[in-house]
Amino acid sequence: MYAVGIDVGGTQIKGGVVREDGAILRFRSVPTPREGGEAVFEALLDLVRSLLTNGEGVAVVGVGVPGWVDGRTGVVGHAPNLGWRNVPLRDRLARALPLPVAVENDANVALLGELWRGAARGAEWVLFFALGTGVGGAILAEGKLLRGARGFAGEFGHIPVRREGGDLCSCGKRGCLEAEASGRAIARRGHEAAETGRSPYLAEVLAREGRISARHVAEAASRGDAAAREIFGQAAEALAFVVGGLVNALNPERVVVGGGVSRAGEVLFAPLREALPRYALPEFLSPDLLLPGEHPEDAGVLGAAYLAFTEGRGARGL
């Protein structure tokens, strides 16, 4: 039995044909249309159809979406980075394919991917942070996804880290973690450092490529660029503030940080480990509490496939 797992991101839509043992047989990605709305749905549908062409016998489809998703109904209540509101995604895809479809928040499915084949394997209490274009989060409690009353639990990116001021977040509020520690926030601050001349390395990148990404800022920081290191230090401090509060509240076995920004490695994790004891109770900290995700690029694809396998068989209790 095979599944198609889809991870819809603010920058890319990734998909793969996944076997029941977790092997990804084929992987593809397409840019997320900047105009949002219906264009994103069409790009998503085209990607799924392209993955169905080799005749592996795909039986189910799973999709992770950034935003507020009711996994019971498959309705995307609000995905601000995609321009979606009240989109009945599961039913629309199921009619168009036609195959059984499971839909869930993207951070939830990424946590399932790390639980199935990654850094959360074997744990029952996990906090998962997805650092990408935005900041997502998911909670595993007693081995089950904690979804909340309406399915929206785990919106760590919209926990305030500033009482006043702060940059504008995609949710419309200011001072959220997402506005401080997301790939978009890091890239924006990198662009400012390039334009003001605080980072000669990033100024050269901007002149050559016309844009600054979080990856460029990570490269600059790894080369010792002071402005880039400061940018990652600010992001790590904000992240540690939220991680510490949640560790104190939930006492997890592991805190897994995944998503594309986690590929920055020690540029992110060194200041994060340094800052975390300022906010988390020492009794709750352990050497193996904070871990990078093992699948920063494809945890969402793996988790969406896992969700499809279990939901397609009528399994409950995740």
mmCIF file of C-alpha atoms in Angstrom, residues 6-227:
data_model
loop_
_atom_site.group_PDB
_atom_site.id
_atom_site.type_symbol
_atom_site.label_atom_id
_atom_site.label_comp_id
_atom_site.label_asym_id
_atom_site.label_seq_id
_atom_site.Cartn_x
_atom_site.Cartn_y
_atom_site.Cartn_z
ATOM 1 C CA ILE A 6 1.789 16.549 0.795
ATOM 2 C CA ASP A 7 3.320 19.362 2.835
ATOM 3 C CA VAL A 8 1.914 22.758 1.860
ATOM 4 C CA GLY A 9 4.272 25.551 2.862
ATOM 5 C CA GLY A 10 4.305 29.282 2.398
ATOM 6 C CA THR A 11 7.212 28.994 -0.055
ATOM 7 C CA GLN A 12 6.982 25.459 -1.477
ATOM 8 C CA ILE A 13 4.491 22.636 -1.790
ATOM 9 C CA LYS A 14 6.300 19.334 -1.298
ATOM 10 C CA GLY A 15 4.985 15.878 -2.064
ATOM 11 C CA GLY A 16 6.070 12.286 -2.154
ATOM 12 C CA VAL A 17 4.913 8.760 -2.784
ATOM 13 C CA VAL A 18 5.541 6.935 0.480
ATOM 14 C CA ARG A 19 5.644 3.222 1.199
ATOM 15 C CA GLU A 20 4.247 1.732 4.422
ATOM 16 C CA ASP A 21 7.748 1.364 5.850
ATOM 17 C CA GLY A 22 8.380 5.104 5.453
ATOM 18 C CA ALA A 23 10.508 4.947 2.306
ATOM 19 C CA ILE A 24 9.890 7.917 0.001
ATOM 20 C CA LEU A 25 9.864 6.491 -3.514
ATOM 21 C CA ARG A 26 9.443 9.760 -5.364
ATOM 22 C CA PHE A 27 9.668 13.344 -4.167
ATOM 23 C CA ARG A 28 8.685 16.549 -5.939
ATOM 24 C CA SER A 29 8.188 20.169 -5.000
ATOM 25 C CA VAL A 30 6.678 23.210 -6.671
ATOM 26 C CA PRO A 31 6.665 26.885 -5.671
ATOM 27 C CA THR A 32 3.644 28.010 -3.698
ATOM 28 C CA PRO A 33 1.821 30.543 -5.893
ATOM 29 C CA ARG A 34 2.334 33.999 -4.451
ATOM 30 C CA GLU A 35 -1.165 35.114 -5.376
ATOM 31 C CA GLY A 36 -2.579 32.580 -2.907
ATOM 32 C CA GLY A 37 -6.199 31.475 -2.843
ATOM 33 C CA GLU A 38 -7.417 29.239 -5.637
ATOM 34 C CA ALA A 39 -4.017 29.222 -7.332
ATOM 35 C CA VAL A 40 -2.582 27.342 -4.329
ATOM 36 C CA PHE A 41 -5.348 24.736 -4.515
ATOM 37 C CA GLU A 42 -4.717 24.183 -8.220
ATOM 38 C CA ALA A 43 -0.954 23.840 -7.678
ATOM 39 C CA LEU A 44 -1.596 21.363 -4.869
ATOM 40 C CA LEU A 45 -3.984 19.310 -6.977
ATOM 41 C CA ASP A 46 -1.584 19.292 -9.948
ATOM 42 C CA LEU A 47 1.256 18.076 -7.706
ATOM 43 C CA VAL A 48 -0.851 15.211 -6.328
ATOM 44 C CA ARG A 49 -1.899 14.169 -9.824
ATOM 45 C CA SER A 50 1.715 14.237 -11.029
ATOM 46 C CA LEU A 51 2.657 11.852 -8.212
ATOM 47 C CA LEU A 52 -0.105 9.417 -9.182
ATOM 48 C CA THR A 53 1.164 8.793 -12.702
ATOM 49 C CA ASN A 54 3.639 5.925 -12.130
ATOM 50 C CA GLY A 55 1.093 3.331 -11.097
ATOM 51 C CA GLU A 56 2.442 2.407 -7.644
ATOM 52 C CA GLY A 57 -1.076 1.743 -6.426
ATOM 53 C CA VAL A 58 -1.560 4.806 -4.233
ATOM 54 C CA ALA A 59 -4.632 4.258 -2.078
ATOM 55 C CA VAL A 60 -4.749 7.343 0.175
ATOM 56 C CA VAL A 61 -3.611 10.972 0.298
ATOM 57 C CA GLY A 62 -2.579 13.043 3.309
ATOM 58 C CA VAL A 63 -2.085 16.807 3.358
ATOM 59 C CA GLY A 64 -0.536 19.139 5.920
ATOM 60 C CA VAL A 65 -1.563 22.804 5.745
ATOM 61 C CA PRO A 66 -0.110 25.771 7.670
ATOM 62 C CA GLY A 67 -2.912 27.360 9.634
ATOM 63 C CA TRP A 68 -6.028 26.504 11.576
ATOM 64 C CA VAL A 69 -7.267 23.143 10.377
ATOM 65 C CA ASP A 70 -10.098 21.002 11.721
ATOM 66 C CA GLY A 71 -8.730 17.504 11.133
ATOM 67 C CA ARG A 72 -12.146 15.964 11.807
ATOM 68 C CA THR A 73 -13.821 17.765 8.905
ATOM 69 C CA GLY A 74 -10.803 18.568 6.730
ATOM 70 C CA VAL A 75 -11.797 22.242 6.632
ATOM 71 C CA VAL A 76 -9.018 24.855 6.644
ATOM 72 C CA GLY A 77 -10.476 27.618 8.782
ATOM 73 C CA HIS A 78 -7.689 30.124 8.180
ATOM 74 C CA ALA A 79 -4.302 29.778 6.501
ATOM 75 C CA PRO A 80 -3.003 33.373 6.384
ATOM 76 C CA ASN A 81 0.158 32.541 4.422
ATOM 77 C CA LEU A 82 -1.996 30.916 1.700
ATOM 78 C CA GLY A 83 -4.890 33.366 1.633
ATOM 79 C CA TRP A 84 -7.376 30.625 2.608
ATOM 80 C CA ARG A 85 -10.457 30.946 4.783
ATOM 81 C CA ASN A 86 -13.031 28.194 5.376
ATOM 82 C CA VAL A 87 -11.741 25.981 2.563
ATOM 83 C CA PRO A 88 -13.264 22.444 2.602
ATOM 84 C CA LEU A 89 -9.957 21.024 1.413
ATOM 85 C CA ARG A 90 -10.515 17.348 2.197
ATOM 86 C CA ASP A 91 -13.826 17.164 0.354
ATOM 87 C CA ARG A 92 -12.604 19.176 -2.633
ATOM 88 C CA LEU A 93 -9.534 16.991 -3.092
ATOM 89 C CA ALA A 94 -11.450 13.752 -2.538
ATOM 90 C CA ARG A 95 -13.925 14.705 -5.274
ATOM 91 C CA ALA A 96 -11.210 15.771 -7.700
ATOM 92 C CA LEU A 97 -8.896 12.773 -7.359
ATOM 93 C CA PRO A 98 -11.007 10.656 -6.353
ATOM 94 C CA LEU A 99 -9.243 9.036 -3.364
ATOM 95 C CA PRO A 100 -9.656 9.101 0.413
ATOM 96 C CA VAL A 101 -7.981 12.240 1.779
ATOM 97 C CA ALA A 102 -6.895 13.214 5.296
ATOM 98 C CA VAL A 103 -6.088 16.852 6.113
ATOM 99 C CA GLU A 104 -4.340 18.209 9.202
ATOM 100 C CA ASN A 105 -2.257 21.143 10.379
ATOM 101 C CA ASP A 106 1.230 21.014 8.877
ATOM 102 C CA ALA A 107 3.084 21.072 12.199
ATOM 103 C CA ASN A 108 0.944 18.201 13.469
ATOM 104 C CA VAL A 109 1.839 16.078 10.464
ATOM 105 C CA ALA A 110 5.521 17.044 10.728
ATOM 106 C CA LEU A 111 5.463 15.863 14.338
ATOM 107 C CA LEU A 112 3.918 12.600 13.139
ATOM 108 C CA GLY A 113 6.772 12.278 10.650
ATOM 109 C CA GLU A 114 9.373 12.742 13.390
ATOM 110 C CA LEU A 115 7.425 10.357 15.633
ATOM 111 C CA TRP A 116 7.258 7.723 12.898
ATOM 112 C CA ARG A 117 10.783 7.946 11.538
ATOM 113 C CA GLY A 118 12.693 10.675 13.354
ATOM 114 C CA ALA A 119 13.771 12.477 16.513
ATOM 115 C CA ALA A 120 10.495 11.915 18.405
ATOM 116 C CA ARG A 121 10.536 8.144 17.849
ATOM 117 C CA GLY A 122 9.417 6.247 20.971
ATOM 118 C CA ALA A 123 8.439 9.332 23.003
ATOM 119 C CA GLU A 124 5.003 10.055 24.471
ATOM 120 C CA TRP A 125 5.407 13.715 25.509
ATOM 121 C CA VAL A 126 6.853 15.928 22.768
ATOM 122 C CA LEU A 127 6.794 19.594 21.823
ATOM 123 C CA PHE A 128 7.482 20.140 18.142
ATOM 124 C CA PHE A 129 8.454 23.481 16.629
ATOM 125 C CA ALA A 130 8.352 23.905 12.846
ATOM 126 C CA LEU A 131 10.538 26.848 11.832
ATOM 127 C CA GLY A 132 9.864 27.624 8.200
ATOM 128 C CA THR A 133 8.284 30.539 6.374
ATOM 129 C CA GLY A 134 6.218 30.859 9.555
ATOM 130 C CA VAL A 135 6.410 29.127 12.930
ATOM 131 C CA GLY A 136 4.159 26.163 13.619
ATOM 132 C CA GLY A 137 3.882 23.906 16.611
ATOM 133 C CA ALA A 138 2.448 20.602 17.742
ATOM 134 C CA ILE A 139 2.037 18.734 21.019
ATOM 135 C CA LEU A 140 2.186 14.997 21.642
ATOM 136 C CA ALA A 141 0.617 14.120 25.018
ATOM 137 C CA GLU A 142 0.552 10.526 26.250
ATOM 138 C CA GLY A 143 1.339 9.403 22.717
ATOM 139 C CA LYS A 144 -1.526 11.312 21.086
ATOM 140 C CA LEU A 145 -1.723 14.581 19.195
ATOM 141 C CA LEU A 146 -3.221 17.252 21.404
ATOM 142 C CA ARG A 147 -5.602 19.045 19.052
ATOM 143 C CA GLY A 148 -7.610 21.260 21.397
ATOM 144 C CA ALA A 149 -11.332 22.011 21.481
ATOM 145 C CA ARG A 150 -11.515 23.090 17.826
ATOM 146 C CA GLY A 151 -8.406 21.382 16.473
ATOM 147 C CA PHE A 152 -6.191 24.464 16.682
ATOM 148 C CA ALA A 153 -3.848 23.552 19.562
ATOM 149 C CA GLY A 154 -0.135 24.136 19.059
ATOM 150 C CA GLU A 155 -0.105 27.599 17.481
ATOM 151 C CA PHE A 156 3.229 28.365 19.117
ATOM 152 C CA GLY A 157 4.063 30.908 16.440
ATOM 153 C CA HIS A 158 1.351 33.212 17.740
ATOM 154 C CA ILE A 159 2.435 33.205 21.368
ATOM 155 C CA PRO A 160 3.411 36.813 22.188
ATOM 156 C CA VAL A 161 7.076 37.343 23.008
ATOM 157 C CA ARG A 162 6.786 41.134 23.246
ATOM 158 C CA ARG A 163 4.265 42.908 25.456
ATOM 159 C CA GLU A 164 4.435 46.056 23.358
ATOM 160 C CA GLY A 165 5.491 46.788 19.810
ATOM 161 C CA GLY A 166 7.253 44.241 17.706
ATOM 162 C CA ASP A 167 6.993 43.476 14.017
ATOM 163 C CA LEU A 168 3.656 42.728 12.390
ATOM 164 C CA CYS A 169 2.830 39.020 12.238
ATOM 165 C CA SER A 170 0.898 37.260 9.469
ATOM 166 C CA CYS A 171 -1.990 36.833 11.938
ATOM 167 C CA GLY A 172 -2.395 40.619 12.130
ATOM 168 C CA LYS A 173 -0.988 41.047 15.642
ATOM 169 C CA ARG A 174 2.413 42.310 16.722
ATOM 170 C CA GLY A 175 5.097 40.722 18.858
ATOM 171 C CA CYS A 176 4.359 37.062 18.034
ATOM 172 C CA LEU A 177 7.090 34.430 18.015
ATOM 173 C CA GLU A 178 6.553 34.028 14.259
ATOM 174 C CA ALA A 179 7.465 37.677 13.734
ATOM 175 C CA GLU A 180 10.737 37.089 15.603
ATOM 176 C CA ALA A 181 11.965 33.593 14.728
ATOM 177 C CA SER A 182 10.496 32.495 11.389
ATOM 178 C CA GLY A 183 12.452 32.190 8.174
ATOM 179 C CA ARG A 184 10.599 35.208 6.864
ATOM 180 C CA ALA A 185 11.576 37.283 9.924
ATOM 181 C CA ILE A 186 15.216 36.204 9.727
ATOM 182 C CA ALA A 187 15.337 37.018 6.005
ATOM 183 C CA ARG A 188 13.745 40.432 6.579
ATOM 184 C CA ARG A 189 16.315 41.332 9.221
ATOM 185 C CA GLY A 190 19.076 40.014 7.001
ATOM 186 C CA HIS A 191 17.845 42.277 4.209
ATOM 187 C CA GLU A 192 17.932 45.241 6.575
ATOM 188 C CA ALA A 193 21.476 44.352 7.647
ATOM 189 C CA ALA A 194 22.529 44.179 3.997
ATOM 190 C CA GLU A 195 20.930 47.497 3.064
ATOM 191 C CA THR A 196 22.396 49.354 6.037
ATOM 192 C CA GLY A 197 25.863 47.887 5.503
ATOM 193 C CA ARG A 198 25.966 46.162 8.896
ATOM 194 C CA SER A 199 26.671 42.890 7.069
ATOM 195 C CA PRO A 200 29.147 43.159 4.179
ATOM 196 C CA TYR A 201 28.588 39.478 3.324
ATOM 197 C CA LEU A 202 24.821 39.906 3.020
ATOM 198 C CA ALA A 203 25.277 43.148 1.100
ATOM 199 C CA GLU A 204 27.262 41.199 -1.495
ATOM 200 C CA VAL A 205 24.549 38.510 -1.646
ATOM 201 C CA LEU A 206 21.848 41.145 -2.094
ATOM 202 C CA ALA A 207 23.782 42.839 -4.900
ATOM 203 C CA ARG A 208 24.394 39.499 -6.622
ATOM 204 C CA GLU A 209 21.019 37.765 -6.165
ATOM 205 C CA GLY A 210 18.616 40.607 -5.494
ATOM 206 C CA ARG A 211 17.175 38.994 -2.348
ATOM 207 C CA ILE A 212 18.114 37.661 1.065
ATOM 208 C CA SER A 213 16.806 34.369 2.450
ATOM 209 C CA ALA A 214 17.139 32.818 5.912
ATOM 210 C CA ARG A 215 19.640 30.412 4.355
ATOM 211 C CA HIS A 216 21.829 33.348 3.318
ATOM 212 C CA VAL A 217 21.712 34.722 6.866
ATOM 213 C CA ALA A 218 22.673 31.292 8.245
ATOM 214 C CA GLU A 219 25.602 31.119 5.818
ATOM 215 C CA ALA A 220 26.749 34.568 6.901
ATOM 216 C CA ALA A 221 26.485 33.629 10.575
ATOM 217 C CA SER A 222 28.474 30.433 10.023
ATOM 218 C CA ARG A 223 31.224 32.570 8.467
ATOM 219 C CA GLY A 224 31.382 34.706 11.607
ATOM 220 C CA ASP A 225 29.337 37.669 10.338
ATOM 221 C CA ALA A 226 28.459 39.630 13.492
ATOM 222 C CA ALA A 227 25.148 41.043 12.230
#
